[in-house]
Tab-separated table of C-alpha atoms in Angstrom:
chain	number	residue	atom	x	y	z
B	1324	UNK	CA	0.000	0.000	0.000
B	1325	UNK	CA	1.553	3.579	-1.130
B	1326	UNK	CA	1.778	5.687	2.514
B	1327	UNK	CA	0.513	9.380	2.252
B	1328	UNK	CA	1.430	10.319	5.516
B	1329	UNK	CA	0.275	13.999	4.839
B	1330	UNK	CA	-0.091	14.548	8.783
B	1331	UNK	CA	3.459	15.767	9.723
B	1332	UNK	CA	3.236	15.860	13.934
B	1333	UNK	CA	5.886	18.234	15.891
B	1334	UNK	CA	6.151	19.623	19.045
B	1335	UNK	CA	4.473	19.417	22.206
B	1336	UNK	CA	1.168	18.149	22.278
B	1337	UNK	CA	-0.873	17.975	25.282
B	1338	UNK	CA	-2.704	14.149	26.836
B	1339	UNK	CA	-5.396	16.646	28.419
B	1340	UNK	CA	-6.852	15.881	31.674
B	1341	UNK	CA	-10.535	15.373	32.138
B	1342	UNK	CA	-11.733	17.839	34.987
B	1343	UNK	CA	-14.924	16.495	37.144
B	1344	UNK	CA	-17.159	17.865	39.471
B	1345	UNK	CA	-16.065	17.859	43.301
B	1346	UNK	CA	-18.196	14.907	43.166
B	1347	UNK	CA	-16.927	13.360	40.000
B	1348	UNK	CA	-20.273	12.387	38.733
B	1349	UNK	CA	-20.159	15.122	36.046
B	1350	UNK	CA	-17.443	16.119	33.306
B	1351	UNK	CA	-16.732	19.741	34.455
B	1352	UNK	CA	-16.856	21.268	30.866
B	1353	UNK	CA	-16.550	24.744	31.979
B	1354	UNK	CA	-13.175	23.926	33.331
B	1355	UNK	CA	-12.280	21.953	30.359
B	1356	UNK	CA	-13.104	24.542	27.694
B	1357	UNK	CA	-11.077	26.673	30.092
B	1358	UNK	CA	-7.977	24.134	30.022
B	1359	UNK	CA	-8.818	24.175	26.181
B	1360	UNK	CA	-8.638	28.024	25.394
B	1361	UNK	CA	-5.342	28.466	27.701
B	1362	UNK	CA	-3.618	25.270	25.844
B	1363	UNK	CA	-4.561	27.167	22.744
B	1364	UNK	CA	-3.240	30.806	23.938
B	1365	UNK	CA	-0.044	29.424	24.957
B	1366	UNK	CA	0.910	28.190	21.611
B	1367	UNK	CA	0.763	23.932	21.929
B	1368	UNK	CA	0.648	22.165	18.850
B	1369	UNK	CA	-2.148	20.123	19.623
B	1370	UNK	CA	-4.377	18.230	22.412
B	1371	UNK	CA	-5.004	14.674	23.131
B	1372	UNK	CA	-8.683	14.387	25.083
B	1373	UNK	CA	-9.653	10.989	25.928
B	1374	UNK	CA	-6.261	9.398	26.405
B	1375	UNK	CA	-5.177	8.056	29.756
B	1376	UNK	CA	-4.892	11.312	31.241
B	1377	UNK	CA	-7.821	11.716	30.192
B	1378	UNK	CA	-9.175	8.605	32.188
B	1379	UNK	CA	-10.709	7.600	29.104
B	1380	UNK	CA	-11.821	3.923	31.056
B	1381	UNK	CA	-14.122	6.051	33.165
B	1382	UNK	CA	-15.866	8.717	30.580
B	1383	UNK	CA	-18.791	7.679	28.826
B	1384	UNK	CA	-19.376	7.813	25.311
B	1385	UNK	CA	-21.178	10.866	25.783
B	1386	UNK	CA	-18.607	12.774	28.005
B	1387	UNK	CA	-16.087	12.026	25.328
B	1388	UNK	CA	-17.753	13.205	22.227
B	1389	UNK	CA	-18.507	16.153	23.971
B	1390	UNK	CA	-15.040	16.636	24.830
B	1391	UNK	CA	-13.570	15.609	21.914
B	1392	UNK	CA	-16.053	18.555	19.987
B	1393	UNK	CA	-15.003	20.934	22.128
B	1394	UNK	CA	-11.532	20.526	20.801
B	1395	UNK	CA	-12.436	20.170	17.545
B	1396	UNK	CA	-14.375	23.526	17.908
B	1397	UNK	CA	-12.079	25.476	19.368
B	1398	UNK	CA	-8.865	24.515	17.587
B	1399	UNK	CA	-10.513	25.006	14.297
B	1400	UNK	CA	-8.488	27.355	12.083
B	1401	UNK	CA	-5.805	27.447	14.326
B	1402	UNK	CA	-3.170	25.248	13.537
B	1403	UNK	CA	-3.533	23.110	16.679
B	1404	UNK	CA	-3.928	19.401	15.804
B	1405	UNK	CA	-6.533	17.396	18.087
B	1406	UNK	CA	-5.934	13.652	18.333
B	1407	UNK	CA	-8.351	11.753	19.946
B	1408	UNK	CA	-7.911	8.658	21.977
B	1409	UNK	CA	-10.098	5.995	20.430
B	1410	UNK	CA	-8.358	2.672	21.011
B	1411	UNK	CA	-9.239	-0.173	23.397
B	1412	UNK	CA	-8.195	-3.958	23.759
B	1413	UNK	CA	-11.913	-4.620	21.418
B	1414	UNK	CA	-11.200	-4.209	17.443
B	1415	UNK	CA	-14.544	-4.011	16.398
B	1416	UNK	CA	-15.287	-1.207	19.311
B	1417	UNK	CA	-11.967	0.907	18.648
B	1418	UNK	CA	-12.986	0.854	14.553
B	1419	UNK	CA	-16.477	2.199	15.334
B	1420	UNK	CA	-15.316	4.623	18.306
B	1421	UNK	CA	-12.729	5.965	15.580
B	1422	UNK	CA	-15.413	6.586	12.918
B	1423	UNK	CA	-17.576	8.428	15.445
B	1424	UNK	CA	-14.153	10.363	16.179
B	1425	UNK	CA	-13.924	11.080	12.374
B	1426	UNK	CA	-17.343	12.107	11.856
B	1427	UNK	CA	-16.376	14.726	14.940
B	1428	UNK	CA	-13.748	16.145	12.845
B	1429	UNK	CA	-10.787	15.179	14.866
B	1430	UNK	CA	-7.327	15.450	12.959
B	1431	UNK	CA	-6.177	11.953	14.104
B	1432	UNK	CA	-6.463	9.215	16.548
B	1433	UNK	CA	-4.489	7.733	19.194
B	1434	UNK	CA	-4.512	4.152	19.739
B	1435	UNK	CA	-3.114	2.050	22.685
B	1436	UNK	CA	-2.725	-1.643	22.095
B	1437	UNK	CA	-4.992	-3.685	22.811
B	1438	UNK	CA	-4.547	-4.564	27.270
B	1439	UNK	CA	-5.568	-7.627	29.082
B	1440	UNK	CA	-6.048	-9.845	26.391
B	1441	UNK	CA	-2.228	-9.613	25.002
B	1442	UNK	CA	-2.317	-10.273	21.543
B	1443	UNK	CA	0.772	-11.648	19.293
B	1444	UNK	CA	2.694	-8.965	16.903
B	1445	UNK	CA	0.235	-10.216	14.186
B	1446	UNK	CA	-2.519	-9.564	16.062
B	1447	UNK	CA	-1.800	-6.451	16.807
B	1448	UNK	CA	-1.120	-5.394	13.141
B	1449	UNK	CA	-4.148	-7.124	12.085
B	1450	UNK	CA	-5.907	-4.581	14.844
B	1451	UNK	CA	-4.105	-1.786	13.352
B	1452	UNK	CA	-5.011	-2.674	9.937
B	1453	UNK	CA	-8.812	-2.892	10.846
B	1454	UNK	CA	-8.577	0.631	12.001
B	1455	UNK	CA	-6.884	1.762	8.868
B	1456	UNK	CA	-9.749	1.505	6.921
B	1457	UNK	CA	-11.266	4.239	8.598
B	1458	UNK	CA	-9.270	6.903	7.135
B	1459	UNK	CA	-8.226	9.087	9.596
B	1460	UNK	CA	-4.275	9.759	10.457
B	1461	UNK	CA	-3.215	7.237	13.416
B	1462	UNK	CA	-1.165	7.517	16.039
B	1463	UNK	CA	0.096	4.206	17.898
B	1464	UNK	CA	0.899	4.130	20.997
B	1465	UNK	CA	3.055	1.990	23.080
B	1466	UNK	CA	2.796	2.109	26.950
B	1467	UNK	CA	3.511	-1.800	28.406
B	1468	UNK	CA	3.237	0.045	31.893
B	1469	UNK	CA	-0.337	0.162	31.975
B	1470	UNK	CA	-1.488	-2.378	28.892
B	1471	UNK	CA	1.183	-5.267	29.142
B	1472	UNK	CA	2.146	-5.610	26.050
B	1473	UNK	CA	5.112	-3.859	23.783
B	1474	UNK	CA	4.629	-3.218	20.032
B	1475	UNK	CA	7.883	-4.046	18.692
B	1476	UNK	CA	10.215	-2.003	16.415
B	1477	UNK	CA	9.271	-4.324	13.490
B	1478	UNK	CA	5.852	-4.544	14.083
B	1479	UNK	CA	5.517	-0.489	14.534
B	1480	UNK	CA	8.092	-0.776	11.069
B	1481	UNK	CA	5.583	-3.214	9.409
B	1482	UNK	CA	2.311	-1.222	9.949
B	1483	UNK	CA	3.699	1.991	9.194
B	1484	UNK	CA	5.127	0.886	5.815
B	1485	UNK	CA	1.822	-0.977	5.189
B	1486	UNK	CA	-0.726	1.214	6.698
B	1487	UNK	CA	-1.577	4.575	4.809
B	1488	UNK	CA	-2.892	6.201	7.805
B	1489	UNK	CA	-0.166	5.038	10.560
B	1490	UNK	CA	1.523	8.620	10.745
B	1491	UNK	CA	3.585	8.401	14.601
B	1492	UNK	CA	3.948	6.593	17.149
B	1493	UNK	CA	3.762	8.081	20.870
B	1494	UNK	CA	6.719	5.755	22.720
B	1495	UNK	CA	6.469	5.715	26.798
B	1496	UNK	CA	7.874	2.400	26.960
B	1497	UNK	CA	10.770	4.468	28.505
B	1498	UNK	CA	13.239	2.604	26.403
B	1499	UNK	CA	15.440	4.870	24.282
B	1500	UNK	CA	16.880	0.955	22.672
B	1501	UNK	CA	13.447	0.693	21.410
B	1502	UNK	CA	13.251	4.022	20.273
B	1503	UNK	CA	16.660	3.710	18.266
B	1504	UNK	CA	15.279	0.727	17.028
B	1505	UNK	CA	12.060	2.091	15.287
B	1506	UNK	CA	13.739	5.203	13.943
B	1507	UNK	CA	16.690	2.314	12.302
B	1508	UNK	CA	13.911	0.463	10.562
B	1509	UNK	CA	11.174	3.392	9.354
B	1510	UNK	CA	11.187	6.965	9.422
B	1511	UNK	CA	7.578	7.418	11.127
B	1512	UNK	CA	7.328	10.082	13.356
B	1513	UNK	CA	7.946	9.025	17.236
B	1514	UNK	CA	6.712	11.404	20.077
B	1515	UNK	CA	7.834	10.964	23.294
B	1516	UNK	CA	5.235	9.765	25.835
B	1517	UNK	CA	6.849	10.256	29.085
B	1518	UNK	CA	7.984	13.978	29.794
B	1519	UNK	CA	11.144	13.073	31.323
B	1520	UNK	CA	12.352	11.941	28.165
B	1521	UNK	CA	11.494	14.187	25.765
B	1522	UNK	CA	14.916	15.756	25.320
B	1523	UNK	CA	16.901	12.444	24.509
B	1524	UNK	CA	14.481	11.462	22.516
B	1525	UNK	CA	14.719	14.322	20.362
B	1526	UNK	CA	18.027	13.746	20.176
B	1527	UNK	CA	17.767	10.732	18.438
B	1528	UNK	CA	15.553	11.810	16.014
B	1529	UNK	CA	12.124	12.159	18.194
B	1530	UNK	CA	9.883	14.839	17.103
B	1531	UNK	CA	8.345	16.058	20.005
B	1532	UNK	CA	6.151	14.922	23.199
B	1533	UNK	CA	2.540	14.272	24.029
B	1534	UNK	CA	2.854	15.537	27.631
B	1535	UNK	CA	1.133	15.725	30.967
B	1536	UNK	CA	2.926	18.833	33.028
B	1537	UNK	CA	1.583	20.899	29.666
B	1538	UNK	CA	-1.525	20.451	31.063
B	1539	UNK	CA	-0.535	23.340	33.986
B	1540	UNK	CA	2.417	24.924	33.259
B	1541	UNK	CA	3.285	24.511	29.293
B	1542	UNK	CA	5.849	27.010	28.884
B	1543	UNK	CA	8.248	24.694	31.040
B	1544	UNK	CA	7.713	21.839	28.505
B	1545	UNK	CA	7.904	23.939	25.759
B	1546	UNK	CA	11.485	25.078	26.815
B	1547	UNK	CA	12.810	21.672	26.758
B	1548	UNK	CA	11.190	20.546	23.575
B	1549	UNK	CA	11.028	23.316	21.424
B	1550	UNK	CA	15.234	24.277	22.090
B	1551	UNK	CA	15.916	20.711	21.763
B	1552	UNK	CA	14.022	20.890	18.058
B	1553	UNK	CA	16.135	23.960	16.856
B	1554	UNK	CA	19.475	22.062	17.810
B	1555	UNK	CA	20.027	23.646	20.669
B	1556	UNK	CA	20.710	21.345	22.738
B	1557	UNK	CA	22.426	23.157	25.659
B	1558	UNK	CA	19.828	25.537	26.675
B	1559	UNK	CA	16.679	22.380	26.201
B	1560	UNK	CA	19.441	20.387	28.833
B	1561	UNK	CA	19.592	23.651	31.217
B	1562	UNK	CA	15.714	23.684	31.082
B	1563	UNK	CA	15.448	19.888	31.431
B	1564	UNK	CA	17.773	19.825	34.567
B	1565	UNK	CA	15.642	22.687	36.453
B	1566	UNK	CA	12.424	20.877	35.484
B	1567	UNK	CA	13.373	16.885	36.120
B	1568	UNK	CA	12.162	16.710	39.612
B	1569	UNK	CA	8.840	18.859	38.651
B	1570	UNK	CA	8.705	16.209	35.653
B	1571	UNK	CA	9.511	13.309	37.527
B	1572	UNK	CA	7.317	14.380	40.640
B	1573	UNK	CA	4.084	14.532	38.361
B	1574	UNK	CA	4.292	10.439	38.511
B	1575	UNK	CA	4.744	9.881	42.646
B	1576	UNK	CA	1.126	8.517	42.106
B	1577	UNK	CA	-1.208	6.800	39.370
B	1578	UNK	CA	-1.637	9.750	36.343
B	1579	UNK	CA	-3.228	12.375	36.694
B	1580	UNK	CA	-3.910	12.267	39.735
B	1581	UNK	CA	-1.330	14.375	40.691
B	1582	UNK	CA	-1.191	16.904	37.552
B	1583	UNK	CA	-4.799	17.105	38.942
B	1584	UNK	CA	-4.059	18.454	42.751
B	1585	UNK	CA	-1.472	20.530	40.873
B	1586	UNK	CA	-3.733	22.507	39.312
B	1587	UNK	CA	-6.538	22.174	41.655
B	1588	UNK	CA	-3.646	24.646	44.173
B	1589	UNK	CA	-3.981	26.865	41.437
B	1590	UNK	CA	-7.559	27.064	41.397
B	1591	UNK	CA	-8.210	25.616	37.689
B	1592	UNK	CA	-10.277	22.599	38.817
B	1593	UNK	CA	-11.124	20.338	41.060
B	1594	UNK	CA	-8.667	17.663	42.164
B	1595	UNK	CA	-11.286	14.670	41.759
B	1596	UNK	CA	-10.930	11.567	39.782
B	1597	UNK	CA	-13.248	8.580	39.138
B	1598	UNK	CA	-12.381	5.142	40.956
B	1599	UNK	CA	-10.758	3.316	40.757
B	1600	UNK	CA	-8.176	5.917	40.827
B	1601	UNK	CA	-8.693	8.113	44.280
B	1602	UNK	CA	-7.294	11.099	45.845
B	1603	UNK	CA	-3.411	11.418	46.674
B	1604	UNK	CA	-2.259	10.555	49.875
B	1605	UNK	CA	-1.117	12.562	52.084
B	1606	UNK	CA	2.489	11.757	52.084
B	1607	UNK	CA	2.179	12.219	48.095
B	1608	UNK	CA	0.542	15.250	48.835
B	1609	UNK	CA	3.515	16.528	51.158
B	1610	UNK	CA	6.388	15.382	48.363
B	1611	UNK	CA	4.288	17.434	45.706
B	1612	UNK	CA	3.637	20.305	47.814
B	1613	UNK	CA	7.199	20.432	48.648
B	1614	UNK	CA	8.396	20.199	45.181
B	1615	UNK	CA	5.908	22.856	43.747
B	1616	UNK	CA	7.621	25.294	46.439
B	1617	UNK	CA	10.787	24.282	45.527
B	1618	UNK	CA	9.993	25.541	41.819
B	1619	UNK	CA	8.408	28.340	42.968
B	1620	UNK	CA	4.835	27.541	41.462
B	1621	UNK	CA	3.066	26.914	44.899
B	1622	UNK	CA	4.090	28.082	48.475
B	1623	UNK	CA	3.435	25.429	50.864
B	1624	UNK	CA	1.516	27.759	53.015
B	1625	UNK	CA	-1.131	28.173	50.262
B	1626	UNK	CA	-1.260	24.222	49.393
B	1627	UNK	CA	-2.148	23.750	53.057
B	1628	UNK	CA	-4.928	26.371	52.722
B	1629	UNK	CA	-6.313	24.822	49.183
B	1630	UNK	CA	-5.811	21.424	50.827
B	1631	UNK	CA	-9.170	19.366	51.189
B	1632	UNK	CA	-10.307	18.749	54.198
């Protein structure tokens, strides 16, 4: 099959959190459109509702058209990409949830492989090529840490030379071997799915990140990625060495739950999430807390003010 590949991805593009109620029984859409508009102002190259930041496995199919039109609508004309997170571990169910995705208007999907059921490396091309035929730009994405299963190089190689629409792959298998390995074998586009790596992944030929801490503070992301994609390498590892324990501290619990709190202390939503993920503990809550004063984005005296009682 001759590739198009007309969707060139670069840059930092945000997995965007799905704010809730204080109850969590409700999507909180005036804080998302919120998120949405100040993603937007600060210049990201696109948003990624309904991935796992998103806590996808807990939105229903309402809550994430809704959320996925809100993108759509408000990126429109504006050169920010939305790519929606469609996939799950049922073929038929991820082919129709990406044509409904389509049909929204959505510049490209985003699909994990297939968890609990662990396919082989056929079956998870065969998957890939089911989706294919929907005609929208795709974006695999491998992430063993919460699916249990790897895409290998070859595999990721295979589908991208076979598969018109395969356009990237978002890698947070936090293995720069594997990395190396799919950039020897194809030249498809590979973003960076952990934060912490985004810089020596560039450096190897990485285009960019779909991150987490872009959710609240953007501009610090954007200093690592968008140096490191000029060449400049120096001043992306100055920013990269203030920012590693800000990076690093966004994963002391289950994501997003503690992106979540973050911005709750700032006052841009609530800190809820849906079980089976719960609220941070408190000693998590006292190594963020700590770590946001250290950066200077939170005083601890105000986090113990915010903090829920």
């Amino acid at each position: 099959m001759t590739a198009d590949k007309s969707l060139k991805l670069e840059g930092v593009y945000t997995a965007l959190i799905t704010p809730f109620t204080a109850d969590g029984t409700e999507v909180d859409y005036e804080a998302f459109e919120a998120l949405v508009d100040r993603q937007i102002a600060a210049g990201l190259d696109g948003l990624v509702p309904m991935g796992t930041t998103g806590e996808c496995p807990t939105c229903s199919k309402e809550e994430k058209e809704k959320c996925m039109s809100i993108c759509v609508e408000k990126c429109k004309g504006k050169g920010v990409v939305v790519i929606a997170g469609t996939g799950s571990n049922n073929t038929a169910g991820t082919v129709k949830a990406t044509q409904e995705a389509k049909d929204l208007g959505v510049d490209a999907v985003l699909i994990v492989n297939p968890y609990y059921n662990k396919p082989s490396q056929e079956g998870l091309y065969k998957h890939i090529g089911e989706i294919n035929k929907v005609g929208v730009p795709i974006v695999l994405y491998n992430i063993p840490g919460r699916t249990g299963i790897t895409m290998s190089a070859q595999t990721i190689a295979r589908c991208y030379e076979d598969y018109d629409m395969v356009v990237a792959v978002k890698e947070a298998t936090g293995s720069l071997d594997l990395a190396s390995e799919i950039a020897s074998l194809c030249d498809i586009t590979i973003l960076s799915g952990d934060d912490s790596l985004s810089l020596p992944l560039v450096s190897i030929g990485g285009k960019g990140v779909v991150s987490v801490l872009s959710n609240w503070k953007p501009e610090r992301v954007q200093s690592i990625v968008q140096n490191a994609l000029k060449g400049d390498f120096a001043t992306a590892a100055e920013n990269q060495k203030k920012n590693i324990k800000l990076l690093k501290t966004m994963f002391i619990e289950t994501n997003p739950v503690p992106v979540k709190y973050s911005m709750y202390l700032e006052g841009l939503c609530q800190p809820t999430v849906r079980l089976p993920l719960c609220e941070m503990t408190q000693g998590s809550i006292d190594t963020l807390t700590d770590v946001l004063d250290e950066c200077g984005l939170v005083t601890k005296e105000s986090a113990q003010k915010k903090a829920r009682v």
